[in-house]
Amino acid sequence: MPRPTKGPYACGVDAAVDALSGKWKSSILWELHAHGTRRFAALRRSVPGISEKMLTQHLREMEEDGLVHREVYAVVPPKVEYSLTDHGNRLNTALQSLAEWGDIHMRRIGAEKLQPTPDRQTA
C-alpha cells in the first residue's frame, strides 16, 4: 500500500519527486539497478555516507511505494535481500535523462563528481 501523501498531486512530476524525496533514494535506486539484488550490508557499503537508520527508513518507504522488493529468508541468521520492482526499474529508466542533464550541468558549473569506488558506478 502506498504511503499517505499530504494531498493530491498537481502533476506527475510532483508524484515522481515525492517518490524520490530523501537524500539517498536516487543513489539506492542506481545501486540496485547496477548490481541487482543486494543484501542490506552490501547496499550500505555501496552508498557512501548513508547511515543504517536512513538506509532502513528509505528502503521501507521505497517498499511502500512499490519501488523496492524486500525478500526475507527464514534462515539463521536472518537473510534479507532487496531488489527493484518493475515499477522501480521504470523510475530508474526515467532518471537516466536527469542524470545526463546533471552531468552536463556539473561540467558547466565546474562541480566535481564523486570518485567511483569498486562498488559504485556513476551515471
Short mmCIF file of C-alpha atoms in Angstrom, two decimals:
data_model
loop_
_atom_site.label_atom_id
_atom_site.label_comp_id
_atom_site.label_asym_id
_atom_site.label_seq_id
_atom_site.Cartn_x
_atom_site.Cartn_y
_atom_site.Cartn_z
CA MET A 1 0.00 0.00 0.00
CA PRO A 2 1.46 3.41 -0.95
CA ARG A 3 2.32 5.70 1.92
CA PRO A 4 -0.08 8.59 2.53
CA THR A 5 0.61 11.92 0.88
CA LYS A 6 -0.03 15.46 2.05
CA GLY A 7 -2.66 15.90 -0.60
CA PRO A 8 -3.34 15.27 -4.29
CA TYR A 9 -0.51 15.90 -6.72
CA ALA A 10 -0.68 18.77 -9.17
CA CYS A 11 1.12 16.71 -11.85
CA GLY A 12 3.18 13.60 -12.47
CA VAL A 13 6.42 15.44 -11.72
CA ASP A 14 5.17 16.12 -8.18
CA ALA A 15 4.41 12.42 -7.70
CA ALA A 16 7.82 11.39 -9.05
CA VAL A 17 9.67 13.90 -6.89
CA ASP A 18 7.73 12.71 -3.84
CA ALA A 19 8.73 9.10 -4.58
CA LEU A 20 12.37 10.25 -4.69
CA SER A 21 12.17 12.59 -1.70
CA GLY A 22 15.09 11.99 0.59
CA LYS A 23 18.78 12.49 0.07
CA TRP A 24 19.63 8.85 -0.62
CA LYS A 25 16.75 7.36 -2.62
CA SER A 26 18.19 8.07 -6.06
CA SER A 27 21.52 6.54 -5.01
CA ILE A 28 19.75 3.44 -3.70
CA LEU A 29 17.84 3.14 -6.99
CA TRP A 30 21.05 3.43 -9.03
CA GLU A 31 22.84 0.83 -6.89
CA LEU A 32 20.04 -1.71 -7.09
CA HIS A 33 19.79 -1.14 -10.83
CA ALA A 34 23.54 -1.50 -11.37
CA HIS A 35 24.04 -4.53 -9.13
CA GLY A 36 20.67 -6.24 -8.96
CA THR A 37 19.62 -7.94 -5.76
CA ARG A 38 21.64 -6.77 -2.75
CA ARG A 39 21.79 -7.58 0.92
CA PHE A 40 21.48 -4.70 3.37
CA ALA A 41 25.18 -4.55 4.32
CA ALA A 42 26.34 -4.59 0.70
CA LEU A 43 23.88 -1.85 -0.18
CA ARG A 44 25.04 0.26 2.76
CA ARG A 45 28.70 -0.10 1.69
CA SER A 46 27.83 0.94 -1.85
CA VAL A 47 26.10 4.20 -0.78
CA PRO A 48 28.88 6.20 0.91
CA GLY A 49 27.77 8.36 3.83
CA ILE A 50 24.38 6.78 4.44
CA SER A 51 23.62 5.68 7.99
CA GLU A 52 21.99 2.37 8.81
CA LYS A 53 18.94 4.25 10.12
CA MET A 54 18.50 6.29 6.92
CA LEU A 55 19.01 3.27 4.67
CA THR A 56 16.38 1.35 6.65
CA GLN A 57 13.96 4.27 6.51
CA HIS A 58 14.40 4.88 2.79
CA LEU A 59 14.13 1.18 1.93
CA ARG A 60 10.88 0.94 3.91
CA GLU A 61 9.43 3.99 2.15
CA MET A 62 10.55 2.70 -1.25
CA GLU A 63 8.98 -0.68 -0.49
CA GLU A 64 5.72 1.04 0.48
CA ASP A 65 5.82 3.00 -2.81
CA GLY A 66 6.30 -0.23 -4.76
CA LEU A 67 9.82 0.64 -5.95
CA VAL A 68 11.75 -1.97 -3.96
CA HIS A 69 11.03 -5.61 -3.18
CA ARG A 70 12.20 -6.97 0.18
CA GLU A 71 12.72 -10.74 0.36
CA VAL A 72 13.14 -12.29 3.82
CA TYR A 73 14.57 -15.81 4.04
CA ALA A 74 13.71 -18.00 7.04
CA VAL A 75 17.28 -18.91 7.96
CA VAL A 76 19.51 -18.29 10.97
CA PRO A 77 20.99 -15.72 10.94
CA PRO A 78 18.20 -13.88 9.09
CA LYS A 79 18.86 -13.11 5.44
CA VAL A 80 17.11 -10.16 3.75
CA GLU A 81 17.63 -9.11 0.14
CA TYR A 82 16.44 -6.02 -1.72
CA SER A 83 15.79 -5.62 -5.44
CA LEU A 84 13.98 -3.23 -7.73
CA THR A 85 10.43 -3.95 -8.78
CA ASP A 86 9.30 -3.31 -12.35
CA HIS A 87 7.91 0.00 -11.08
CA GLY A 88 11.32 0.88 -9.58
CA ASN A 89 13.07 -0.05 -12.82
CA ARG A 90 10.76 2.26 -14.77
CA LEU A 91 11.57 5.13 -12.41
CA ASN A 92 15.27 4.39 -12.75
CA THR A 93 14.95 4.46 -16.54
CA ALA A 94 13.22 7.82 -16.30
CA LEU A 95 16.10 9.12 -14.15
CA GLN A 96 18.63 8.40 -16.90
CA SER A 97 17.77 11.63 -18.73
CA LEU A 98 18.01 13.57 -15.49
CA ALA A 99 21.44 12.03 -14.81
CA GLU A 100 22.64 13.04 -18.28
CA TRP A 101 21.42 16.60 -17.70
CA GLY A 102 23.13 16.60 -14.29
CA ASP A 103 26.46 15.54 -15.85
CA ILE A 104 26.27 18.43 -18.30
CA HIS A 105 25.29 20.82 -15.52
CA MET A 106 28.19 19.70 -13.29
CA ARG A 107 30.66 20.36 -16.12
CA ARG A 108 29.02 23.72 -16.80
CA ILE A 109 29.38 24.91 -13.21
CA GLY A 110 32.74 23.23 -12.59
CA ALA A 111 31.45 20.80 -9.96
CA GLU A 112 33.36 17.57 -9.47
CA LYS A 113 31.85 14.11 -9.41
CA LEU A 114 32.39 11.74 -6.52
CA GLN A 115 35.24 9.39 -7.28
CA PRO A 116 33.83 5.97 -8.18
CA THR A 117 34.57 3.09 -5.82
CA PRO A 118 34.62 -0.58 -6.86
CA ASP A 119 31.04 -0.95 -5.53
CA ARG A 120 29.72 2.28 -7.01
CA GLN A 121 29.07 3.06 -10.66
CA THR A 122 28.43 6.61 -11.75
CA ALA A 123 25.62 7.51 -14.10
#
